[in-house]
Short mmCIF file of C-alpha atoms in Angstrom, two decimals:
data_model
loop_
_atom_site.label_atom_id
_atom_site.label_comp_id
_atom_site.label_asym_id
_atom_site.label_seq_id
_atom_site.Cartn_x
_atom_site.Cartn_y
_atom_site.Cartn_z
CA MET Z 17 9.21 10.14 44.82
CA ILE Z 18 8.86 7.03 46.97
CA THR Z 19 5.37 8.08 47.93
CA ALA Z 20 4.51 8.57 44.30
CA VAL Z 21 5.74 5.08 43.45
CA ARG Z 22 3.82 3.66 46.39
CA GLN Z 23 0.70 5.50 45.29
CA GLU Z 24 1.02 4.17 41.79
CA GLY Z 25 1.56 0.70 43.22
CA MET Z 26 -1.65 1.10 45.21
CA LEU Z 27 -3.38 2.29 42.05
CA LEU Z 28 -2.33 -0.85 40.23
CA ILE Z 29 -3.34 -3.10 43.11
CA ASP Z 30 -6.72 -1.35 43.35
CA PHE Z 31 -7.22 -1.83 39.63
CA ILE Z 32 -6.30 -5.52 39.76
CA GLU Z 33 -8.68 -6.00 42.71
CA ALA Z 34 -11.40 -4.26 40.72
CA LEU Z 35 -10.71 -6.50 37.75
CA LEU Z 36 -11.19 -9.56 39.96
CA ASN Z 37 -14.23 -8.17 41.73
CA PRO Z 38 -17.27 -10.27 40.71
CA HIS Z 39 -19.57 -7.30 41.28
CA ILE Z 40 -18.06 -5.18 38.52
CA PRO Z 41 -17.96 -7.61 35.56
CA PHE Z 42 -18.05 -4.83 32.96
CA LEU Z 43 -14.52 -3.75 33.87
CA ARG Z 44 -13.23 -7.28 33.43
CA TYR Z 45 -15.05 -7.61 30.10
CA ALA Z 46 -13.73 -4.25 28.93
CA PHE Z 47 -10.20 -5.23 29.88
CA MET Z 48 -10.45 -8.55 28.04
CA VAL Z 49 -12.07 -6.96 24.99
CA GLY Z 50 -9.23 -4.42 24.99
CA LEU Z 51 -6.53 -7.09 25.10
CA LEU Z 52 -8.19 -9.20 22.42
CA ALA Z 53 -8.78 -6.22 20.15
CA SER Z 54 -5.17 -5.03 20.54
CA VAL Z 55 -3.89 -7.86 18.37
CA ALA Z 56 -6.29 -7.02 15.54
CA PHE Z 57 -5.55 -3.31 15.96
CA GLY Z 58 -1.82 -3.92 15.70
CA VAL Z 59 -2.11 -6.07 12.58
CA ILE Z 60 -4.71 -4.04 10.66
CA GLY Z 61 -3.47 -0.71 12.01
CA SER Z 62 -0.03 -1.42 10.50
CA TYR Z 63 -1.60 -2.11 7.09
CA VAL Z 64 -3.68 1.10 7.36
CA VAL Z 65 -0.63 3.19 8.23
CA VAL Z 66 1.69 1.84 5.52
CA ARG Z 67 -1.06 1.96 2.88
CA ARG Z 68 -1.92 5.52 4.05
CA ILE Z 69 -5.65 5.03 4.36
CA SER Z 70 -6.26 6.53 7.83
CA TYR Z 71 -8.68 9.01 6.33
CA ILE Z 72 -10.69 6.21 4.72
CA ALA Z 73 -10.61 4.25 8.00
CA GLY Z 74 -11.98 7.40 9.69
CA ALA Z 75 -14.86 7.61 7.24
CA ILE Z 76 -15.70 3.93 7.72
CA SER Z 77 -15.72 4.22 11.50
CA HIS Z 78 -18.06 7.21 11.46
CA CYS Z 79 -20.45 5.39 9.13
CA VAL Z 80 -20.70 2.71 11.82
CA LEU Z 81 -23.05 5.02 13.75
CA GLY Z 82 -25.60 4.52 10.95
CA GLY Z 83 -25.59 0.78 11.58
CA ILE Z 84 -25.74 1.21 15.34
CA GLY Z 85 -28.76 3.53 14.95
CA VAL Z 86 -30.61 1.11 12.68
CA GLY Z 87 -29.71 -1.77 15.02
CA LEU Z 88 -31.05 0.06 18.07
CA TYR Z 89 -34.21 1.02 16.20
CA LEU Z 90 -34.85 -2.56 15.10
CA GLN Z 91 -34.17 -3.83 18.62
CA LYS Z 92 -36.29 -1.38 20.58
CA GLY Z 93 -38.54 0.32 18.00
CA VAL Z 94 -39.56 -2.66 15.91
CA GLY Z 95 -39.11 -5.10 18.78
CA TRP Z 96 -36.64 -7.55 17.29
CA ALA Z 97 -35.03 -8.42 20.60
CA TRP Z 98 -32.31 -10.56 19.01
CA VAL Z 99 -30.80 -7.62 17.12
CA ASP Z 100 -27.73 -6.22 18.82
CA PRO Z 101 -26.60 -2.73 17.81
CA LEU Z 102 -23.15 -4.23 17.18
CA TYR Z 103 -24.57 -6.46 14.40
CA GLY Z 104 -25.78 -3.28 12.73
CA ALA Z 105 -22.35 -1.79 13.30
CA VAL Z 106 -20.60 -4.70 11.55
CA ILE Z 107 -22.99 -4.56 8.57
CA ALA Z 108 -22.73 -0.78 8.24
CA ALA Z 109 -18.96 -0.89 8.51
CA LEU Z 110 -18.68 -3.51 5.75
CA ALA Z 111 -21.12 -1.62 3.51
CA ALA Z 112 -19.21 1.62 4.09
CA ALA Z 113 -15.90 -0.13 3.35
CA VAL Z 114 -17.14 -1.47 0.00
CA ILE Z 115 -18.80 1.82 -1.07
CA ILE Z 116 -15.84 3.98 -0.01
CA GLY Z 117 -13.46 1.49 -1.60
CA PHE Z 118 -15.20 1.75 -4.95
CA VAL Z 119 -15.34 5.53 -4.66
CA SER Z 120 -11.63 5.75 -3.95
CA ILE Z 121 -10.82 3.44 -6.88
CA HIS Z 122 -13.12 5.01 -9.46
CA ALA Z 123 -13.54 8.65 -8.46
CA SER Z 124 -10.18 9.91 -9.62
CA GLN Z 125 -11.12 13.48 -8.74
CA ARG Z 126 -12.86 14.82 -5.68
CA GLU Z 127 -12.39 11.53 -3.84
CA ASP Z 128 -12.11 13.41 -0.55
CA THR Z 129 -15.40 15.24 -1.10
CA VAL Z 130 -17.32 12.03 -1.73
CA ILE Z 131 -15.72 10.28 1.23
CA GLY Z 132 -16.39 13.28 3.46
CA ALA Z 133 -20.05 13.22 2.41
CA LEU Z 134 -20.40 9.50 3.19
CA TRP Z 135 -18.73 10.12 6.55
CA ALA Z 136 -21.35 12.73 7.52
CA VAL Z 137 -24.36 10.98 5.98
CA GLY Z 138 -23.54 7.74 7.81
CA MET Z 139 -23.50 9.58 11.13
CA ALA Z 140 -26.67 11.52 10.29
CA ILE Z 141 -28.60 8.34 9.50
CA GLY Z 142 -27.50 6.85 12.81
CA LEU Z 143 -28.58 9.91 14.81
CA LEU Z 144 -31.99 9.98 13.07
CA PHE Z 145 -32.65 6.33 13.89
CA ILE Z 146 -31.50 6.83 17.48
CA ALA Z 147 -33.85 9.82 17.79
CA LYS Z 148 -36.80 7.70 16.61
CA THR Z 149 -35.93 4.79 18.93
CA PRO Z 150 -38.30 4.62 21.92
CA GLY Z 151 -36.79 5.22 25.33
CA TYR Z 152 -33.69 7.31 25.86
CA THR Z 153 -30.45 6.31 24.18
CA ASP Z 154 -27.46 8.51 24.69
CA PRO Z 155 -25.56 8.78 21.39
CA MET Z 156 -22.57 9.90 23.45
CA SER Z 157 -21.98 6.29 24.56
CA TYR Z 158 -21.44 5.23 20.99
CA LEU Z 159 -19.57 8.33 19.86
CA PHE Z 160 -17.09 8.36 22.73
CA GLY Z 161 -17.37 4.90 24.25
CA ASN Z 162 -18.82 3.69 27.52
CA ILE Z 163 -17.37 0.63 29.21
CA LEU Z 164 -20.52 0.20 31.28
CA LEU Z 165 -22.13 -1.11 28.09
CA VAL Z 166 -19.64 -3.96 27.58
CA SER Z 167 -21.35 -7.30 28.09
CA GLN Z 168 -20.32 -10.92 27.97
CA ASN Z 169 -22.03 -11.19 24.60
CA ASP Z 170 -19.73 -8.43 23.28
CA LEU Z 171 -16.74 -10.38 24.53
CA ARG Z 172 -17.79 -13.40 22.47
CA LEU Z 173 -18.46 -11.30 19.37
CA VAL Z 174 -15.13 -9.52 19.69
CA ALA Z 175 -13.26 -12.81 20.19
CA GLY Z 176 -14.89 -14.27 17.06
CA LEU Z 177 -14.16 -11.25 14.87
CA ASP Z 178 -10.63 -11.04 16.27
CA ILE Z 179 -9.86 -14.58 15.11
CA LEU Z 180 -11.29 -13.76 11.67
CA ILE Z 181 -9.22 -10.56 11.31
CA ILE Z 182 -5.95 -12.01 12.56
CA GLY Z 183 -6.43 -15.15 10.46
CA ALA Z 184 -7.01 -13.17 7.26
CA GLY Z 185 -4.30 -10.63 8.10
CA CYS Z 186 -1.70 -13.41 8.51
CA LEU Z 187 -2.88 -15.75 5.72
CA PHE Z 188 -2.59 -12.98 3.13
CA TYR Z 189 0.43 -11.27 4.73
CA GLN Z 190 2.75 -11.44 1.71
CA ARG Z 191 0.01 -10.35 -0.64
CA PHE Z 192 -1.18 -7.44 1.48
CA LEU Z 193 2.47 -6.44 1.89
CA ALA Z 194 2.98 -6.45 -1.88
CA VAL Z 195 -0.26 -4.57 -2.57
CA CYS Z 196 0.51 -1.94 0.11
CA PHE Z 197 4.10 -1.48 -1.04
CA ASP Z 198 3.55 -1.32 -4.78
CA GLU Z 199 0.02 -1.91 -6.02
CA GLU Z 200 0.85 -1.63 -9.71
CA TYR Z 201 3.63 -4.20 -9.48
CA ALA Z 202 1.41 -6.60 -7.51
CA ARG Z 203 -1.11 -6.34 -10.33
CA ILE Z 204 1.54 -7.20 -12.91
CA ARG Z 205 2.44 -10.25 -10.83
CA GLY Z 206 -1.13 -11.46 -11.37
CA ILE Z 207 -2.58 -10.36 -8.04
CA ASN Z 208 -6.08 -8.90 -8.04
CA ALA Z 209 -4.98 -5.74 -6.29
CA THR Z 210 -8.47 -4.21 -6.28
CA ALA Z 211 -9.88 -7.22 -4.43
CA TYR Z 212 -7.09 -7.10 -1.87
CA TYR Z 213 -7.58 -3.37 -1.37
CA LEU Z 214 -11.31 -3.86 -0.78
CA GLY Z 215 -10.53 -6.84 1.46
CA LEU Z 216 -8.18 -4.69 3.51
CA LEU Z 217 -10.89 -2.02 3.86
CA CYS Z 218 -13.40 -4.68 5.01
CA LEU Z 219 -10.92 -5.99 7.61
CA THR Z 220 -10.37 -2.41 8.74
CA ALA Z 221 -14.12 -1.96 9.01
CA ILE Z 222 -14.55 -5.00 11.25
CA THR Z 223 -11.53 -4.02 13.35
CA VAL Z 224 -12.99 -0.58 14.01
CA VAL Z 225 -16.15 -2.19 15.42
CA LEU Z 226 -14.19 -4.20 18.01
CA LEU Z 227 -13.48 -1.19 20.19
CA VAL Z 228 -16.58 0.91 19.54
CA ARG Z 229 -17.85 0.11 23.03
CA ILE Z 230 -14.68 1.19 24.77
CA VAL Z 231 -13.31 4.18 22.86
CA GLY Z 232 -16.27 5.06 20.63
CA ILE Z 233 -16.42 5.61 16.89
CA VAL Z 234 -15.02 9.14 16.88
CA MET Z 235 -11.70 8.23 18.49
CA VAL Z 236 -11.24 4.61 17.44
CA VAL Z 237 -9.18 5.43 14.37
CA ALA Z 238 -6.55 7.08 16.54
CA LEU Z 239 -6.09 3.79 18.33
CA LEU Z 240 -5.80 2.05 14.99
CA THR Z 241 -3.10 4.35 13.64
CA LEU Z 242 -1.12 5.75 16.59
CA PRO Z 243 0.36 2.45 17.92
CA ALA Z 244 1.28 1.46 14.35
CA ALA Z 245 2.76 4.88 13.62
CA ILE Z 246 4.92 4.68 16.77
CA ALA Z 247 5.98 1.11 15.92
CA GLY Z 248 6.80 2.19 12.36
CA HIS Z 249 9.61 4.38 13.65
CA PHE Z 250 11.48 1.37 15.01
CA ALA Z 251 10.37 -1.65 12.96
CA ARG Z 252 12.55 -2.99 10.19
CA VAL Z 253 9.86 -5.19 8.65
CA LEU Z 254 6.09 -5.12 8.63
CA TRP Z 255 5.49 -8.05 10.99
CA GLN Z 256 7.70 -6.42 13.63
CA MET Z 257 5.61 -3.29 13.24
CA MET Z 258 2.45 -5.36 13.78
CA LEU Z 259 3.85 -7.06 16.88
CA ALA Z 260 5.06 -3.82 18.43
CA ALA Z 261 1.81 -2.02 17.55
CA SER Z 262 -0.24 -4.79 19.18
CA LEU Z 263 1.81 -4.57 22.39
CA LEU Z 264 1.58 -0.77 22.46
CA CYS Z 265 -2.15 -0.90 21.85
CA ALA Z 266 -2.59 -3.37 24.74
CA VAL Z 267 -0.50 -1.13 27.01
CA PHE Z 268 -2.48 1.99 26.05
CA ILE Z 269 -5.82 0.31 26.61
CA SER Z 270 -4.96 -1.34 29.93
CA SER Z 271 -3.24 1.70 31.40
CA GLY Z 272 -6.07 3.89 30.13
CA LEU Z 273 -8.68 1.65 31.74
CA ALA Z 274 -6.74 1.63 35.02
CA ILE Z 275 -6.43 5.42 35.14
CA SER Z 276 -10.01 6.03 34.06
CA TYR Z 277 -11.29 3.59 36.68
CA THR Z 278 -9.15 5.04 39.47
CA TYR Z 279 -9.86 8.69 38.76
CA ASP Z 280 -13.42 8.15 37.53
CA MET Z 281 -12.82 9.51 34.05
CA PRO Z 282 -14.29 8.31 30.71
CA SER Z 283 -12.11 5.48 29.42
CA GLY Z 284 -12.03 6.35 25.70
CA PRO Z 285 -10.55 9.85 26.02
CA VAL Z 286 -8.00 8.68 28.62
CA ILE Z 287 -6.79 5.89 26.29
CA ILE Z 288 -6.54 8.27 23.34
CA VAL Z 289 -4.70 10.93 25.33
CA ILE Z 290 -2.14 8.33 26.48
CA ALA Z 291 -1.64 7.06 22.91
CA GLY Z 292 -1.40 10.59 21.53
CA THR Z 293 1.08 11.70 24.20
CA VAL Z 294 3.36 8.74 23.58
CA TYR Z 295 3.18 9.34 19.82
CA LEU Z 296 4.08 13.03 20.16
CA ALA Z 297 6.87 12.17 22.62
CA VAL Z 298 8.33 9.68 20.12
CA LEU Z 299 8.13 12.21 17.29
CA LEU Z 300 9.78 14.86 19.43
CA THR Z 301 12.55 12.52 20.57
CA ARG Z 302 13.22 11.44 17.01
CA TRP Z 303 13.30 15.06 15.93
CA VAL Z 304 15.71 16.11 18.70
CA PHE Z 305 18.11 13.16 18.23
CA ARG Z 306 18.04 13.14 14.47
CA MET F 27 11.33 -15.54 -34.37
CA ILE F 28 8.31 -14.22 -32.42
CA PRO F 29 8.65 -10.53 -31.51
CA VAL F 30 8.53 -9.89 -27.76
CA VAL F 31 6.12 -7.00 -28.31
CA GLU F 32 3.93 -6.48 -31.36
CA ILE F 33 1.39 -3.65 -31.60
CA GLU F 34 -0.97 -3.13 -34.55
CA ASN F 35 -3.27 -0.18 -35.27
CA LEU F 36 -3.55 0.66 -31.62
CA TYR F 37 -5.65 3.59 -30.38
CA PHE F 38 -6.16 4.65 -26.81
CA SER F 39 -8.31 7.42 -25.46
CA TYR F 40 -9.09 8.40 -21.91
CA ASN F 41 -12.32 10.22 -21.04
CA GLY F 42 -12.80 10.96 -24.73
CA ILE F 43 -9.35 12.49 -25.13
CA SER F 44 -7.10 10.73 -27.59
CA VAL F 45 -3.81 9.71 -25.98
CA LEU F 46 -2.34 7.34 -28.57
CA LYS F 47 -3.21 7.19 -32.27
CA ASP F 48 -2.58 4.43 -34.77
CA VAL F 49 0.44 2.87 -33.08
CA ASN F 50 2.30 0.16 -34.95
CA LEU F 51 5.51 -1.26 -33.62
CA SER F 52 7.39 -4.45 -33.15
CA ILE F 53 10.21 -5.24 -30.74
CA ASP F 54 12.36 -8.27 -31.36
CA GLN F 55 14.08 -10.56 -28.91
CA LYS F 56 17.17 -9.05 -27.35
CA ASP F 57 16.40 -5.65 -28.82
CA SER F 58 17.31 -2.58 -26.86
CA THR F 59 14.66 0.07 -27.28
CA CYS F 60 14.22 3.46 -25.74
CA VAL F 61 10.82 5.14 -25.38
CA VAL F 62 11.06 8.93 -25.38
CA GLY F 63 8.64 11.82 -25.56
CA PRO F 64 7.35 14.79 -23.62
CA ASN F 65 5.50 14.37 -20.33
CA GLY F 66 1.86 13.61 -21.03
CA GLY F 67 2.76 12.38 -24.52
CA GLY F 68 1.63 8.85 -23.78
CA LYS F 69 4.87 7.01 -22.84
CA SER F 70 3.52 5.58 -19.60
CA THR F 71 0.20 4.78 -21.26
CA LEU F 72 2.00 2.78 -23.94
CA ILE F 73 3.93 0.82 -21.29
CA LYS F 74 0.76 0.18 -19.28
CA ILE F 75 -0.95 -1.14 -22.40
CA ILE F 76 1.99 -3.46 -23.11
CA LEU F 77 1.75 -4.73 -19.51
CA GLY F 78 -2.01 -5.17 -19.81
CA LEU F 79 -2.76 -2.67 -17.04
CA LEU F 80 -4.78 -0.61 -19.52
CA GLU F 81 -7.02 -1.94 -22.31
CA PRO F 82 -6.53 -0.29 -25.71
CA THR F 83 -9.60 1.40 -27.17
CA ARG F 84 -8.87 -0.25 -30.50
CA GLY F 85 -6.14 -2.42 -32.00
CA THR F 86 -4.11 -5.42 -30.86
CA VAL F 87 -1.17 -5.97 -28.54
CA ARG F 88 0.80 -9.22 -28.54
CA LEU F 89 3.23 -9.85 -25.73
CA LEU F 90 5.60 -12.82 -26.20
CA GLY F 91 3.12 -14.22 -28.71
CA GLY F 92 0.12 -14.05 -26.34
CA THR F 93 -2.12 -11.46 -24.70
CA PRO F 94 -0.58 -9.16 -22.08
CA ASP F 95 -2.78 -10.74 -19.38
CA GLU F 96 -1.41 -14.20 -20.15
CA LYS F 97 2.24 -13.30 -20.51
CA ARG F 98 3.01 -10.33 -18.29
CA ASN F 99 4.18 -12.75 -15.60
CA ARG F 100 7.28 -13.21 -17.71
CA VAL F 101 8.01 -9.49 -18.01
CA GLY F 102 10.34 -7.77 -15.60
CA TYR F 103 9.08 -4.29 -14.74
CA VAL F 104 11.05 -1.61 -12.91
CA PRO F 105 8.85 1.31 -11.83
CA GLN F 106 10.12 4.75 -10.83
CA TYR F 107 11.43 4.34 -7.33
CA SER F 108 10.49 7.88 -6.39
CA ASN F 109 6.92 6.58 -6.00
CA PHE F 110 7.78 4.68 -2.82
CA ASP F 111 6.96 5.59 0.75
CA PRO F 112 10.34 6.28 2.40
CA LEU F 113 9.12 4.98 5.76
CA PHE F 114 7.81 1.65 4.52
CA PRO F 115 9.06 -1.17 6.81
CA VAL F 116 10.34 -3.67 4.31
CA THR F 117 13.75 -5.29 3.70
CA VAL F 118 15.67 -5.62 0.46
CA MET F 119 14.93 -9.36 0.49
CA ASP F 120 11.17 -8.73 1.03
CA VAL F 121 11.06 -6.41 -1.98
CA THR F 122 12.97 -8.84 -4.17
CA LEU F 123 10.69 -11.72 -3.16
CA MET F 124 7.66 -9.75 -4.37
CA GLY F 125 8.87 -10.63 -7.84
CA ARG F 126 7.93 -14.22 -7.06
CA LEU F 127 4.35 -13.55 -6.02
CA ALA F 128 1.88 -15.65 -7.97
CA ALA F 129 4.68 -16.84 -10.21
CA GLN F 130 4.50 -19.96 -12.36
CA ASN F 131 4.99 -22.17 -9.30
CA GLY F 132 1.66 -21.44 -7.66
CA VAL F 133 0.13 -19.07 -5.18
CA ARG F 134 1.87 -17.90 -2.01
CA PHE F 135 -0.07 -17.72 1.22
CA GLY F 136 1.04 -16.89 4.72
CA PHE F 137 4.26 -15.37 5.93
CA SER F 138 6.89 -17.39 4.14
CA TYR F 139 8.08 -17.99 0.61
CA SER F 140 9.33 -21.35 -0.63
CA LYS F 141 12.98 -22.31 -0.71
CA SER F 142 13.17 -22.01 -4.49
CA ASP F 143 11.68 -18.50 -4.31
CA LYS F 144 14.31 -17.48 -1.79
CA GLU F 145 17.08 -18.99 -3.89
CA ALA F 146 15.86 -17.13 -6.98
CA ALA F 147 15.74 -13.87 -5.01
CA LEU F 148 19.24 -14.36 -3.59
CA HIS F 149 20.55 -15.17 -7.05
CA ALA F 150 19.08 -11.96 -8.49
CA LEU F 151 20.49 -9.92 -5.60
CA GLU F 152 23.88 -11.49 -6.17
CA GLU F 153 23.74 -10.51 -9.83
CA MET F 154 22.99 -6.91 -8.81
CA GLU F 155 25.84 -7.09 -6.25
CA LEU F 156 23.43 -6.55 -3.37
CA LEU F 157 23.75 -9.85 -1.55
CA GLN F 158 25.31 -8.31 1.53
CA LEU F 159 22.42 -5.82 1.76
CA ALA F 160 19.64 -8.47 1.64
CA GLY F 161 18.62 -7.93 5.28
CA ARG F 162 18.82 -4.13 5.20
CA LYS F 163 15.79 -1.89 5.29
CA PHE F 164 14.86 -0.74 1.78
CA SER F 165 14.49 2.87 2.89
CA GLU F 166 18.10 2.98 4.22
CA LEU F 167 19.60 2.39 0.77
CA SER F 168 20.89 5.01 -1.63
CA GLY F 169 18.96 5.86 -4.75
CA GLY F 170 21.19 3.78 -6.99
CA GLN F 171 20.99 0.79 -4.64
CA ARG F 172 17.20 0.97 -4.52
CA GLN F 173 17.15 1.06 -8.29
CA ARG F 174 19.21 -2.14 -8.36
CA VAL F 175 16.88 -3.80 -5.84
CA LEU F 176 13.95 -3.01 -8.11
CA ILE F 177 15.87 -4.47 -11.06
CA ALA F 178 16.60 -7.59 -8.97
CA ARG F 179 12.89 -7.87 -8.17
CA ALA F 180 12.12 -7.67 -11.87
CA LEU F 181 14.75 -10.27 -12.73
CA VAL F 182 13.53 -13.00 -10.35
CA SER F 183 10.60 -13.65 -12.65
CA ALA F 184 11.66 -12.26 -16.01
CA SER F 185 13.65 -14.02 -18.62
CA GLU F 186 12.67 -12.33 -21.88
CA ILE F 187 11.82 -8.66 -21.38
CA LEU F 188 12.87 -5.97 -18.94
CA ILE F 189 10.90 -2.70 -18.94
CA LEU F 190 12.31 0.27 -16.98
CA ASP F 191 10.29 3.43 -16.34
CA GLU F 192 12.44 6.57 -16.01
CA PRO F 193 15.32 4.83 -14.23
CA THR F 194 17.57 7.87 -14.68
CA ALA F 195 15.23 10.26 -12.85
CA ASN F 196 16.75 11.37 -9.52
CA ILE F 197 19.99 9.43 -9.72
CA ASP F 198 23.56 10.63 -9.91
CA ALA F 199 25.61 10.59 -13.08
CA HIS F 200 27.96 7.85 -11.86
CA VAL F 201 24.98 5.67 -10.88
CA GLU F 202 23.63 6.27 -14.36
CA GLY F 203 26.89 4.89 -15.72
CA SER F 204 26.66 1.69 -13.71
CA LEU F 205 23.02 1.34 -14.72
CA PHE F 206 24.27 1.25 -18.32
CA GLU F 207 26.70 -1.52 -17.57
CA ILE F 208 23.94 -3.55 -15.94
CA MET F 209 21.71 -3.08 -18.95
CA LEU F 210 24.46 -3.96 -21.41
CA GLU F 211 24.97 -7.20 -19.51
CA LEU F 212 21.24 -8.00 -19.28
CA ASN F 213 20.69 -7.15 -22.93
CA LYS F 214 22.81 -10.18 -23.84
CA ARG F 215 19.95 -12.39 -22.68
CA MET F 216 16.76 -10.30 -22.86
CA ALA F 217 15.06 -7.43 -24.65
CA ILE F 218 15.23 -4.09 -22.86
CA ILE F 219 12.66 -1.33 -23.10
CA LEU F 220 13.55 1.87 -21.27
CA VAL F 221 11.31 4.90 -20.83
CA THR F 222 13.00 8.26 -20.47
CA HIS F 223 12.47 11.91 -21.19
CA ASP F 224 16.22 12.30 -21.43
CA LEU F 225 17.16 12.05 -25.09
CA GLY F 226 20.87 12.35 -24.42
CA PHE F 227 20.67 9.03 -22.68
CA THR F 228 19.31 7.20 -25.65
CA SER F 229 21.88 7.01 -28.40
CA GLN F 230 24.71 5.77 -26.22
CA PHE F 231 23.24 2.35 -25.84
CA PHE F 232 19.95 1.78 -27.62
CA GLU F 233 19.47 0.30 -31.06
CA SER F 234 16.16 2.01 -31.68
CA VAL F 235 14.09 4.83 -30.30
CA ILE F 236 10.33 4.91 -30.03
CA CYS F 237 9.13 8.51 -30.03
CA VAL F 238 5.74 8.91 -28.40
CA ASN F 239 3.71 12.07 -28.64
CA GLN F 240 0.19 10.83 -29.36
CA VAL F 241 1.56 9.33 -32.55
CA VAL F 242 4.41 6.89 -32.41
CA HIS F 243 7.48 6.77 -34.63
CA VAL F 244 10.26 4.24 -34.45
CA HIS F 245 13.74 5.35 -35.46
CA PRO F 246 17.13 3.76 -35.41
CA THR F 247 19.23 5.76 -32.98
CA SER F 248 21.46 7.11 -35.74
CA GLU F 249 18.56 9.21 -37.01
CA ILE F 250 18.22 11.24 -33.82
CA SER F 251 18.81 14.83 -34.93
CA GLY F 252 17.93 18.34 -33.85
CA GLU F 253 15.05 18.37 -36.31
CA LEU F 254 13.57 15.20 -34.90
CA ILE F 255 13.87 16.46 -31.36
CA GLN F 256 12.07 19.61 -32.36
CA ASP F 257 9.29 17.64 -34.02
CA LEU F 258 8.84 15.66 -30.87
CA TYR F 259 9.13 18.28 -28.20
CA GLY F 260 8.14 21.40 -30.11
CA GLU F 261 10.10 24.64 -30.17
CA ASP F 262 10.57 25.05 -26.46
CA ILE F 263 13.52 22.93 -25.56
CA LYS F 264 15.14 24.54 -22.59
CA MET F 265 17.67 21.95 -21.61
CA ILE F 266 20.28 20.40 -23.81
CA ARG F 267 22.84 17.89 -22.66
CA HIS F 268 26.34 18.80 -23.67
CA ASP F 269 27.99 15.57 -22.60
CA HIS F 270 26.20 13.62 -25.29
CA ARG F 271 28.45 12.01 -27.88
CA CYS F 272 27.45 9.60 -30.56
CA ALA F 273 29.79 6.82 -31.57
CA ALA F 274 31.33 7.39 -35.01
CA GLY F 275 28.66 6.62 -37.57
CA GLY F 276 26.03 6.25 -34.83
CA HIS F 277 24.12 3.06 -34.31
CA VAL F 278 22.46 1.36 -37.19
CA ALA F 279 19.14 -0.43 -37.07
CA ASP F 280 18.84 -3.91 -38.48
#
């Protein structure tokens, strides 16, 4: 037992040393991106969970691959060096949010079919553009995350988007709360509920992009919903849920990065397995002690 | 005296299917009106049109002398509480304050409401005898308590009309009784429109009944008879309430 504690202590010290090591900047960037993104994930993830739009968030995040593919193609195929695949990701995510939002408002029937189709088509477009991009690009990095790709430029982009998301999430807190709780009533109170719903989807879209580099587009929605779902079991009000979800998200990402670095495992899956295990443990405990 | 709701020659169809035909009705101030009819007969549609959530295909709706879009801010609306997510993290006070969103006194941004909003919310909670539950989580309340929270939320912004959608669904008989008392009290200062599929409920309290099954008929409660019920619901009535008593002579419309 003591040895185990000592080993874990060594693990933590090793990880902190690695974080401070100037020769491996990507780890430091990934760690900082993770901490910054956690706040946005906690805030927006809570809205997504209480409004029950995880499925829509999933569709948006998969469509992001389309934007990444086009971005890569423009950067390397057409030669526009200033284009970053993440710019494409942001644009694709916003476009997907607006299209899927309109579909979910207007297609009263077969909403899931249309959203499922957009989900797949978005990914297909991305893979086609990646295939036609000169040089070798591994789609796996984008699908499942690769912290080796995190750069200082990403850190700046993530910090900027983070401020935007948290600012909007807090400024419109009461209105988003009302629209999520009872959309029809919010509309009667003179709130443009459709606009707030689309706004929420757009914020979700941008949030998803923040962690594409670290956990990848396939798994990112789990990190959006699991911390919020865990927090929802204990929170009395929505802002407490957001705060707790942000903290949990930060813990999952940092512990996941530490374990993946120490044992040389891909960071995204480790983070998701930790989040999923804690979620299941909470559900089980609640079920046993009900 | 301006009627609180006035509908003339109103038609509504959805995807080419006629839902409401040639509706004409008028509800006066401090009236108590019950809207009854079978499921799918157009009750909810009628309410949504009055609230301006749906546009009529043809005809006019006047709400408090204006259009529904202009005036619905002054209407208190109590939806069916069974529509709510039982896990939603929100307190009784939070829910009540939603009645003050975008009210006459400007737009609310950020986390906090103004002092006057909070006072109005506390006042409404006090009237519903819920003051001591203000900080409790909405999902921890009983069905009857939640119903009263939703009425409090409606009251913080309404002064002239209160519309309740199926408030008797899923609540106990004794809660139903206290709901009556609340409505009797509120009816002294505002018009009440209540939607229900439970006809036995109607004649105990309401002055008039609006029967909605594509077409709309308005009756004083005293006219409710077996024949009328059959017209409205067709031959297949399976459930009849036996505890239903009419006051001697019934109620009489003005």
